Coordinates of C-alpha atoms and ligand atoms in Angstrom, one line a residue:
X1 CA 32.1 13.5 -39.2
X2 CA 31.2 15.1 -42.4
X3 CA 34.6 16.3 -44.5
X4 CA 36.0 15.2 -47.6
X5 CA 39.5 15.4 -44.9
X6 CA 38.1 12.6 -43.4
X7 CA 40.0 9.4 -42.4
X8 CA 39.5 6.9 -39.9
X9 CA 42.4 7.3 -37.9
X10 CA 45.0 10.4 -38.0
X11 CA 48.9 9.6 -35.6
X12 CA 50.8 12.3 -35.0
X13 CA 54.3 12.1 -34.5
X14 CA 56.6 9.2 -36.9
X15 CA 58.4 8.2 -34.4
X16 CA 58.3 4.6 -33.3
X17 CA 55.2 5.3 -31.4
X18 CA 53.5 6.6 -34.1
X19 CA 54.6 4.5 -36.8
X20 CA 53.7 1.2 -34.8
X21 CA 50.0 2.5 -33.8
X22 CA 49.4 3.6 -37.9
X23 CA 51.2 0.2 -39.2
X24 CA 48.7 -1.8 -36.9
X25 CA 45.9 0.1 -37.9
X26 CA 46.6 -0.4 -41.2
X27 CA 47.2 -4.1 -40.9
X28 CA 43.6 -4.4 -39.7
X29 CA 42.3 -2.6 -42.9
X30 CA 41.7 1.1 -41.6
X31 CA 42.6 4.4 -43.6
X32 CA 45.5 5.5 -41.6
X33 CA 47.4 8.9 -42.0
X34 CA 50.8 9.1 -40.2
X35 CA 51.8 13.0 -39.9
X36 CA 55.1 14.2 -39.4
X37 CA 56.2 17.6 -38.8
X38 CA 60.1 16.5 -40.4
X39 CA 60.3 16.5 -44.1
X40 CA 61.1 12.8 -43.3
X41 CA 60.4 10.4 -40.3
X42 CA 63.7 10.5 -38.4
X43 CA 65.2 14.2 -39.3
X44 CA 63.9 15.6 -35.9
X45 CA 64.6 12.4 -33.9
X46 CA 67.4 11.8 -31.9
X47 CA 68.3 9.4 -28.7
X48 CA 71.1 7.3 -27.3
X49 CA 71.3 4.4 -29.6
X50 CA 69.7 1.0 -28.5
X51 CA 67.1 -0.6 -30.0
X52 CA 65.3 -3.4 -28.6
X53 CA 64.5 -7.0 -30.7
X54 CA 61.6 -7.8 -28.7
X55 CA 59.5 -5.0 -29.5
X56 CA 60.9 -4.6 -33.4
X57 CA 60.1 -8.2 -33.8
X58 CA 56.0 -8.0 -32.9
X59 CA 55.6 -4.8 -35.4
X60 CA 58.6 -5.7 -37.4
X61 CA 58.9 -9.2 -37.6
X62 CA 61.2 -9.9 -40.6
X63 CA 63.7 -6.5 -39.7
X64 CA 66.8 -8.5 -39.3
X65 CA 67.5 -8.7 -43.2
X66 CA 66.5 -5.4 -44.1
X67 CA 66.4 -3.0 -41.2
X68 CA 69.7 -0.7 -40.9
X69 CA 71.3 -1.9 -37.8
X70 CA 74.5 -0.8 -36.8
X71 CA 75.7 -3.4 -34.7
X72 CA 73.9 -6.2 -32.3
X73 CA 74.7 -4.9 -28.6
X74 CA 77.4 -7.6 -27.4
X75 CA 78.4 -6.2 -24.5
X76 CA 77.1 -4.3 -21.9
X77 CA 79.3 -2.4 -20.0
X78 CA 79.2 0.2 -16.8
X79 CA 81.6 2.2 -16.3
X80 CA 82.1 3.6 -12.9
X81 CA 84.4 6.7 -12.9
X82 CA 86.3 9.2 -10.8
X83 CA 88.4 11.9 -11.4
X84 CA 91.3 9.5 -13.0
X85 CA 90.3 6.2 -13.0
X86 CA 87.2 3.9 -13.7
X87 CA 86.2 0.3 -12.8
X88 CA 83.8 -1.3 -15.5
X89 CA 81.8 -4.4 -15.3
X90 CA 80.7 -6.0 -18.3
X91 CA 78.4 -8.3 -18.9
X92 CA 78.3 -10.7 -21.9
X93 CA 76.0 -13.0 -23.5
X94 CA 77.6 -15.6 -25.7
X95 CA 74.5 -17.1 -26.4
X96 CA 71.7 -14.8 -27.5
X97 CA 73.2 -11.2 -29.2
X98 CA 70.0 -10.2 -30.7
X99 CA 68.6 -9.1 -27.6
X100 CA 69.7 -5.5 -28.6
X101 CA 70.9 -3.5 -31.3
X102 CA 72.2 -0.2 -31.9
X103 CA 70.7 2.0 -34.9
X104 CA 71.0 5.8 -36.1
X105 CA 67.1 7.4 -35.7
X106 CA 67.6 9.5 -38.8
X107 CA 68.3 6.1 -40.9
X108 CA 65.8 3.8 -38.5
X109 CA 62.8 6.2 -38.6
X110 CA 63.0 6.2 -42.2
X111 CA 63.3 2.6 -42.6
X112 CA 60.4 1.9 -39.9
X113 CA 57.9 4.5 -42.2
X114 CA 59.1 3.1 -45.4
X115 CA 57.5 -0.7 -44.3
X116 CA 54.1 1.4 -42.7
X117 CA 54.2 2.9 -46.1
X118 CA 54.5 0.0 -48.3
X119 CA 51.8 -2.0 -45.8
X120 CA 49.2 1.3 -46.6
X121 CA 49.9 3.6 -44.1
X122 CA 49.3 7.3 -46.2
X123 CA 52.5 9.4 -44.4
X124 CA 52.5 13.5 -44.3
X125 CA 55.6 14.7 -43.5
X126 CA 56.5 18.5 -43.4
X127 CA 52.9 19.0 -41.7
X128 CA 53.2 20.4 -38.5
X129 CA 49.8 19.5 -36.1
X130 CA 49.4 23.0 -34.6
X131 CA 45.9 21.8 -32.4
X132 CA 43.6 19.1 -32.1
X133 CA 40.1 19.7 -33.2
X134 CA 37.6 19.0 -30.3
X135 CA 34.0 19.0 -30.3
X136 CA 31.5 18.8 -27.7
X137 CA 34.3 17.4 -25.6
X138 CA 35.5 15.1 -28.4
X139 CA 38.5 14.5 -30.1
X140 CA 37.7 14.5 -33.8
X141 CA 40.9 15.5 -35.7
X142 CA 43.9 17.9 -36.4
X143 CA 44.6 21.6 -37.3
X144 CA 47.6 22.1 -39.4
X145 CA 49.4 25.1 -41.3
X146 CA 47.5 24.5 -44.4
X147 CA 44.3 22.4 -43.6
X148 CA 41.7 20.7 -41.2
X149 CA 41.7 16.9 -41.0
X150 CA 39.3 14.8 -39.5
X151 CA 39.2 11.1 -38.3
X152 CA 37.5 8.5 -35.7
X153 CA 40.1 8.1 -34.0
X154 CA 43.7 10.5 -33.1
X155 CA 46.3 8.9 -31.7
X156 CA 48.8 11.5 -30.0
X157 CA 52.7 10.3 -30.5
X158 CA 54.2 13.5 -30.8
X159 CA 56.9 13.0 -27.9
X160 CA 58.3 14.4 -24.6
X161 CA 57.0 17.9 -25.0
X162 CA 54.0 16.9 -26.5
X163 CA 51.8 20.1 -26.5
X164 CA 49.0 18.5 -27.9
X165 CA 47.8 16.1 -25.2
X166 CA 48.5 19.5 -23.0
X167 CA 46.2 21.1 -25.3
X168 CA 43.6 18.9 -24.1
X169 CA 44.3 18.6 -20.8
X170 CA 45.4 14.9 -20.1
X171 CA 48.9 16.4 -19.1
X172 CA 50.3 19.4 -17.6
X173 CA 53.2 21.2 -18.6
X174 CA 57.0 18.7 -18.2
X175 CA 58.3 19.8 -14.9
X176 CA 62.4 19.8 -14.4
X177 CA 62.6 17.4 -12.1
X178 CA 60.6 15.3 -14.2
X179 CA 62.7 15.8 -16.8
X180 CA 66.4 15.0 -18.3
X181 CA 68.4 16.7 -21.1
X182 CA 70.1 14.4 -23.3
X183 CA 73.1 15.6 -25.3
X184 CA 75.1 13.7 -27.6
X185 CA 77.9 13.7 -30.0
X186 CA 78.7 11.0 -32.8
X187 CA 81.9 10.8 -33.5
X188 CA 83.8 9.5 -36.2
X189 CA 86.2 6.8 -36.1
X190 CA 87.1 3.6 -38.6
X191 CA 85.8 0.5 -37.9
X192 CA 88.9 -1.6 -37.2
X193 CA 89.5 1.1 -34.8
X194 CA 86.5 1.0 -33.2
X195 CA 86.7 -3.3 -32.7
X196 CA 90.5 -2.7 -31.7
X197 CA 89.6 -0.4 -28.8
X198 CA 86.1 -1.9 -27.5
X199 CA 87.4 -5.8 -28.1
X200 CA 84.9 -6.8 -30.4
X201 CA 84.5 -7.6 -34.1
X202 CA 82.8 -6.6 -37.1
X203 CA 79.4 -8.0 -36.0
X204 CA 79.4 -7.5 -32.3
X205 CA 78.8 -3.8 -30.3
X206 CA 79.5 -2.2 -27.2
X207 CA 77.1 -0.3 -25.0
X208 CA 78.4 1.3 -21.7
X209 CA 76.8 3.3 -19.1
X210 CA 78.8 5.0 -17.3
X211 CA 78.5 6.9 -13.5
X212 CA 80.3 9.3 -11.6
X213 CA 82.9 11.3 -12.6
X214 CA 82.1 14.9 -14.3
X215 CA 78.3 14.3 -13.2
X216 CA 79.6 13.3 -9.7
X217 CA 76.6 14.0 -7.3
X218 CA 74.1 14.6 -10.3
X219 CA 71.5 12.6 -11.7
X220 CA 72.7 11.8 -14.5
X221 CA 74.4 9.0 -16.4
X222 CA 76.7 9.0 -19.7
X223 CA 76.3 6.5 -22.3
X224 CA 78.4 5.2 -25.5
X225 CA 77.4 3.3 -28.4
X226 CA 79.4 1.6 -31.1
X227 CA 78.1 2.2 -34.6
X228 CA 79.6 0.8 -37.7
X229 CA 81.5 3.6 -38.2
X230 CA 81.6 5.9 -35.6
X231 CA 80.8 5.7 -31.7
X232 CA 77.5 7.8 -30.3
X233 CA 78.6 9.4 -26.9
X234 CA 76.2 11.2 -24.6
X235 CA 74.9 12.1 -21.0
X236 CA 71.2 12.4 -20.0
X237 CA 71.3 14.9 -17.3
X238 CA 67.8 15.6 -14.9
X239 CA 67.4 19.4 -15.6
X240 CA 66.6 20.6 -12.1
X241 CA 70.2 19.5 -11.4
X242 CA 71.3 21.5 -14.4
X243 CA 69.7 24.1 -12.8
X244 CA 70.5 24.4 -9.5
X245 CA 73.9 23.9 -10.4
X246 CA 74.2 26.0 -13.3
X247 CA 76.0 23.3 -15.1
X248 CA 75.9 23.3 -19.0
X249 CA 75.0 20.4 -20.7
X250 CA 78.0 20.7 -23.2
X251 CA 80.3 21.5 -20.7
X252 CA 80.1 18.3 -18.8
X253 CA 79.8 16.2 -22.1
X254 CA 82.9 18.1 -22.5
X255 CA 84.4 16.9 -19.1
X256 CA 83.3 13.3 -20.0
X257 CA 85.4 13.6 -22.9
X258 CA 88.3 14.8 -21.4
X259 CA 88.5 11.6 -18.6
X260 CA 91.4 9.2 -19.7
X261 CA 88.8 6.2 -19.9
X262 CA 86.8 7.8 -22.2
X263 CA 89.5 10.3 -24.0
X264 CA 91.4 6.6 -25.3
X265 CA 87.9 5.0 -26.6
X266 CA 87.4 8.8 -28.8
X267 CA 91.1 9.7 -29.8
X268 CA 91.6 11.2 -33.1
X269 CA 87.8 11.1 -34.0
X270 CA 85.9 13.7 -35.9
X271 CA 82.8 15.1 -34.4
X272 CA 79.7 14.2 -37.0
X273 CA 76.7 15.5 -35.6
X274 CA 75.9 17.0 -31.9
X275 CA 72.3 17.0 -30.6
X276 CA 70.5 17.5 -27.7
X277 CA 66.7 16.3 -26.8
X278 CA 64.7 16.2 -23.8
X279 CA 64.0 12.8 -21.6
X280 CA 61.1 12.3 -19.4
X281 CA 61.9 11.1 -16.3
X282 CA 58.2 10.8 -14.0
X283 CA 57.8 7.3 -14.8
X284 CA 54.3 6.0 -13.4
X285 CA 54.4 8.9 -10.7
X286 CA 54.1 11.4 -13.5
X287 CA 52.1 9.5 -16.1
X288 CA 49.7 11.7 -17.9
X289 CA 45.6 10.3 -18.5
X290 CA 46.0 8.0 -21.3
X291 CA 42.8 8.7 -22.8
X292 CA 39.9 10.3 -23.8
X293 CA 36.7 10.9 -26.4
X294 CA 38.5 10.2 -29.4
X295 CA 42.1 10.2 -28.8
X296 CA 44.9 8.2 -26.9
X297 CA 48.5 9.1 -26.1
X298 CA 51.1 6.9 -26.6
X299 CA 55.4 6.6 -25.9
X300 CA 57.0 10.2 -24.7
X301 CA 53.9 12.2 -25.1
X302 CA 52.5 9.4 -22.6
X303 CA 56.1 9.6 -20.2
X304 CA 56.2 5.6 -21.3
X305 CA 60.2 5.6 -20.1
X306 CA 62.2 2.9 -18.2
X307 CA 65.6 5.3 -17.5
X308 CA 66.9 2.9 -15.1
X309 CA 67.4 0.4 -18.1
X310 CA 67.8 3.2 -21.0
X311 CA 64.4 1.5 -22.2
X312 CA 62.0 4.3 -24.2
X313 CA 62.1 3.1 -27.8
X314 CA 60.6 -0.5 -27.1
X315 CA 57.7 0.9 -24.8
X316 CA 57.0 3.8 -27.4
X317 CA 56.5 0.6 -30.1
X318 CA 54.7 -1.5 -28.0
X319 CA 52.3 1.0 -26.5
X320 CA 51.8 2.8 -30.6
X321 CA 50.9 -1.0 -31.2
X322 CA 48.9 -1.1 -28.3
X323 CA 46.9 2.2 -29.1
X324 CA 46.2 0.7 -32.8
X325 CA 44.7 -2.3 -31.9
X326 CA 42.4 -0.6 -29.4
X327 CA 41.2 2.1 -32.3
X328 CA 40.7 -1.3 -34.7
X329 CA 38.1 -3.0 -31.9
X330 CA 36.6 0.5 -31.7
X331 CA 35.8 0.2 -34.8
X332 CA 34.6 -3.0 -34.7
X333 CA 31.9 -1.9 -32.1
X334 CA 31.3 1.7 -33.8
X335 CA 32.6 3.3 -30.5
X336 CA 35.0 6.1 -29.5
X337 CA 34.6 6.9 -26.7
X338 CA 37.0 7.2 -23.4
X339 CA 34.7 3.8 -22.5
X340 CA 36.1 2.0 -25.4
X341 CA 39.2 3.5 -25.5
X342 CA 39.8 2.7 -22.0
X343 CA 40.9 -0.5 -23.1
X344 CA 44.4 1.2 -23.9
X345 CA 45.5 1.2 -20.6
X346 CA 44.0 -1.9 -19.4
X347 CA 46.5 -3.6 -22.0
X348 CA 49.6 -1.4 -20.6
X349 CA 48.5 -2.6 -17.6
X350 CA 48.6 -6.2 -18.5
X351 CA 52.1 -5.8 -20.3
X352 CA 55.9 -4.8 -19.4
X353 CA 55.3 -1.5 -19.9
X354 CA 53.4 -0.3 -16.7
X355 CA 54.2 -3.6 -14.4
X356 CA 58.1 -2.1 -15.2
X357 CA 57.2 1.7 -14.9
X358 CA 55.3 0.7 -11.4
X359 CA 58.0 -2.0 -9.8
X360 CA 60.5 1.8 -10.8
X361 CA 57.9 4.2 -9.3
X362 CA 60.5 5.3 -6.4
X363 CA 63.5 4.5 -7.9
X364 CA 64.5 8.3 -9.7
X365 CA 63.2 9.7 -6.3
X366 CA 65.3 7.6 -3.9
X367 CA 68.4 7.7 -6.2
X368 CA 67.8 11.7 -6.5
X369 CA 67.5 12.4 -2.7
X370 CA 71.2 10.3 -2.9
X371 CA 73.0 11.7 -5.5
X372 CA 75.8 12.3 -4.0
X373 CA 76.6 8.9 -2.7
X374 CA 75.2 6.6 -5.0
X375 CA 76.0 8.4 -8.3
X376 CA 79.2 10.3 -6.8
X377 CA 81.1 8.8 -3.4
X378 CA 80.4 5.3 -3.8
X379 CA 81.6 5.0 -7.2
X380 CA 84.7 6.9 -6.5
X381 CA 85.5 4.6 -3.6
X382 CA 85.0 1.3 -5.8
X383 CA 87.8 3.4 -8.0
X384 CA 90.1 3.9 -5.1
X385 CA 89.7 0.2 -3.7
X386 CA 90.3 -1.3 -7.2
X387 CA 93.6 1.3 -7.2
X388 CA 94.9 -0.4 -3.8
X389 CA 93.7 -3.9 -4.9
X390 CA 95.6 -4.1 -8.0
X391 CA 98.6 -1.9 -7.0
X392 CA 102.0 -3.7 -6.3
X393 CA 104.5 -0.6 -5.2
X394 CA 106.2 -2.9 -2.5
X395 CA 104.0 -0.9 0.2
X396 CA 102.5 -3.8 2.5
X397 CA 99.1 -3.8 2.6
X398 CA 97.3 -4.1 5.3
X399 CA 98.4 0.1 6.3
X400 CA 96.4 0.5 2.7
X401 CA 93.4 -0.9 3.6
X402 CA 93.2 0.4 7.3
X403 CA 93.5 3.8 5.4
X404 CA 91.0 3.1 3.1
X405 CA 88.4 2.1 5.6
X406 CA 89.3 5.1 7.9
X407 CA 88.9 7.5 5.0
X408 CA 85.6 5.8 3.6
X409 CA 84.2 6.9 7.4
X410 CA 85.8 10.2 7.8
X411 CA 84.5 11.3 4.7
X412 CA 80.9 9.9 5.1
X413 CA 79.4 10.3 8.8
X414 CA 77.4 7.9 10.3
X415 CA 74.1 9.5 9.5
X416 CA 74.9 9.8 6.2
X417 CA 75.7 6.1 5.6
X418 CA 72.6 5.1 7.6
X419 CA 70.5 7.2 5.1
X420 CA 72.5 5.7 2.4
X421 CA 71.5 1.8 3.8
X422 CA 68.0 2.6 4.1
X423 CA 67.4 4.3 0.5
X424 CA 69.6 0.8 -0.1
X425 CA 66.5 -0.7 1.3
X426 CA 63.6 0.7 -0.2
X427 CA 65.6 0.6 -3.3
X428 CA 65.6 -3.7 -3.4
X429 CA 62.2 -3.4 -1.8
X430 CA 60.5 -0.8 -3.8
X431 CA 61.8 -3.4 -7.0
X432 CA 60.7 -6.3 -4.9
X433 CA 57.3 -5.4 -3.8
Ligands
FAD501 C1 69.6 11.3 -25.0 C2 68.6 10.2 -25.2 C3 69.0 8.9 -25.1 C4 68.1 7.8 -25.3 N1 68.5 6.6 -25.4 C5 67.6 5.6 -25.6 C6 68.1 4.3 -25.9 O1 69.3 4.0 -26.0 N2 67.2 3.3 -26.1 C7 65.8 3.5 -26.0 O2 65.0 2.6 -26.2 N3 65.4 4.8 -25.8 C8 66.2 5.8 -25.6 N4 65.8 7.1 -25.4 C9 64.3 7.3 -25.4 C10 63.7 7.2 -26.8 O3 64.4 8.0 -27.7 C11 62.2 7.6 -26.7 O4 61.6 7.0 -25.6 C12 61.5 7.3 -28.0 O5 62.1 8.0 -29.1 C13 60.0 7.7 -27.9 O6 59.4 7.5 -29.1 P1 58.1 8.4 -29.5 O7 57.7 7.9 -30.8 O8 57.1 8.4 -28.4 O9 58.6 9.9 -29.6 P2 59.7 10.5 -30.6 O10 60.7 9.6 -31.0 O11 60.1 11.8 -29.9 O12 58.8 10.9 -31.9 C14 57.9 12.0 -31.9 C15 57.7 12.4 -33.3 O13 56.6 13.4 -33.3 C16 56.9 14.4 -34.2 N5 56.1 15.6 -33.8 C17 56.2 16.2 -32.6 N6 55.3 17.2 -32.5 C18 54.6 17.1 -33.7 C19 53.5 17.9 -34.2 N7 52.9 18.9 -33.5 N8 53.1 17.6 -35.5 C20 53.7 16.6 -36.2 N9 54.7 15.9 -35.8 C21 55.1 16.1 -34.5 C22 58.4 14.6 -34.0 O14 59.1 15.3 -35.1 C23 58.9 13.2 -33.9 O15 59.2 12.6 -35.1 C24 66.7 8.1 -25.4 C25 66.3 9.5 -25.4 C26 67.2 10.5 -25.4 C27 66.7 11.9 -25.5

């Protein structure tokens, strides 16, 4: 290509996608610009709040000393709720805490393009990519508010929405059902306070999932994170549910505040931030085409999301990583075509990424045909047995328990439960297979 804008390989999108594809790149001594449509890597980011070591550590590998981690996820928790109560499990692992980490996207973004930076990586923020230039069915670089840019190779890592691999017809437009809306509120709160309430110290952090409740018979979950100083709260919600129910987002974060187990983790904390961003929820079923003449798409833009597991940042990394080392060996053979850059998916296909996204393929679909027992009745009835279980009120027990039994089959006919045990099935089979 001919143009004094001419690079050899234009990312879009600094999130951690992009900024793992153009560090990569860079590593293997290509001209890499990162563009950004934020006036810096982070400012139009947002997500729950877990980070994961494994994926950090292959683009990352010395990010323990210098990276700005909140805290190293201790404990997971999940947090089934009903009206009233809640019954949480939680798991710990005394032995290895750096599994998992907790960070603030506006502060992590940053930190993440500051390395790519310092290892060569030329970053543009405040340039918004308005189209991709193609020609004769090529890829062969980016239109922006003020310029034309050319390169070999384009790698798309603009997230969920991502308009530009639309553009060029490897996706189709997000459907709703294919789709969550994440909302979130950080909130406040001292530290000591923070360790008091979740049992942990200075150096350990809480993560907890939490079902049921104000998003009874929805699919959706809530989640809280402990920063340093302040705890990130949220629920992703799928929006077809939002939808048919005409349920705000805010008004059920709203209602998720207002339950006693998670009023007493929040009390007396002052709202910092509230934000809201879009999930995709396809998972393999929904995958867009990963590649073509010129270009490949990578993380969101690509629907590269575990939800089951709250997993999106380490796949984004890992497949931005994988998407740079396939532009380096076509550069090493002088080709860019979908042929070479085919080789894209064949290493998604040999990592976690798609053997996850395929062992998950029917999981949203089974859980979203029963929302209303498993994210709704059964939950509530865990609550209620744990309520009789732990209750000493001089009432014998055995009348309890009859009760309980008769009320779990009054309320839930036979039929019903039989549907429940076979989604059951293909649940632990669908994972198995
Ligand atoms: C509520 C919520 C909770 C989540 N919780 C977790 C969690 O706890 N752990 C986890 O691992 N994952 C979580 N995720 C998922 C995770 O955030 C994403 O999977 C991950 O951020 C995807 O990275 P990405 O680089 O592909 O896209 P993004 O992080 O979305 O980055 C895309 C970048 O592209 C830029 N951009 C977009 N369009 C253009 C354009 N035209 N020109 C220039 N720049 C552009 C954007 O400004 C942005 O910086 C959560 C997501 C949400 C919404």
């Amino acid at each position: 290509m001919v143009s004094e804008n001419k690079t050899d390989v234009i990312v879009i999108g600094a999130g951690p996608a992009g900024v793992s594809a153009a560090v990569t790149v860079a590593r293997g001594g290509k001209k890499v610009i990162l563009v950004e449509r934020g006036n810096f890597a982070g400012s139009k980011n947002m997500y729950g709040g877990v980070i994961y070591g494994h994926a950090v550590n292959e683009i990352f590998p010395d990010y323990e000393q210098h990276a700005p981690i909140e805290r190293f996820v201790s404990y997971h928790s999940y947090m089934l709720l009903d009206e009233e109560q809640s019954t949480t499990i939680t798991y710990k692992n005394h032995k290895d805490n750096k599994n998992a980490f907790v960070a603030i996207r506006a502060k992590w973004d940053k930190w993440c393009v500051e390395q790519a930076v310092k290892e060569g990586v030329y970053f543009a923020p405040d340039t918004l990519v308005n189209e991709l230039i193609v020609k004769q069915g090529r890829v062969v670089g980016i239109k922006t508010d003020f310029e034309e840019y050319f390169a070999d190779v384009v790698i798309i890592a603009d997230g969920v929405n991502s308009l530009l691999a639309k553009q060029i017809g490897l996706r189709d437009e997000i459907k709703p059902k294919q789709t969550a809306l994440g909302v979130k509120e950080v909130i406040k709160l001292p530290e000591e306070v923070i360790n008091q309430r979740f049992g942990i110290n200075s150096t350990e952090g809480a993560a907890y999932e939490l079902v049921g409740g104000p998003m009874t018979g929805m699919l959706a979950l809530g989640f809280i994170y402990t920063n340093k100083n302040s705890i990130s709260l949220g629920i992703g919600a799928c929006l077809e549910d939002l939808k048919s129910k005409k349920i705000k987002p805010y008004e059920l974060l709203e209602q998720l505040k207002s339950h006693p187990s998670v009023a007493e983790l929040i009390k007396d904390g002052e709202l910092l931030e509230y934000s809201a961003h879009l999930i995709p929820e396809g998972g393999y079923n929904a995958m867009p085409k990963l590649y073509t003449d010129g270009a490949m798409v990578t993380g969101d833009a690509a629907m590269l999301v575990n939800n089951v597991h709250f997993e999106g940042t380490n796949m984004a990394m890992i497949s931005g990583k994988f998407a740079g080392e396939t532009a380096l060996e076509a550069f090493e053979k002088g080709d860019f075509s979908a042929n070479m850059l085919c080789l894209y998916r064949k290493k998604l296909e040999n990592s976690f990424i798609l053997k996850d996204l395929k062992t998950y393929r029917s999981v949203i679909d089974i859980l979203s045909a029963r929302t209303s027992s498993f994210l709704g009745y059964y939950p509530q009835k865990i609550c209620e047995f744990f309520n009789i279980f732990t209750t000493a009120d001089g009432v014998e027990k055995h009348g309890k328990f009859v009760k309980f039994t008769k009320d779990f089959f009054r309320k839930r006919s036979l039929s019903e439960l039989f549907k429940d045990g076979i989604s059951a099935v293909k649940l632990v089979f669908g994972v198995l297979k």
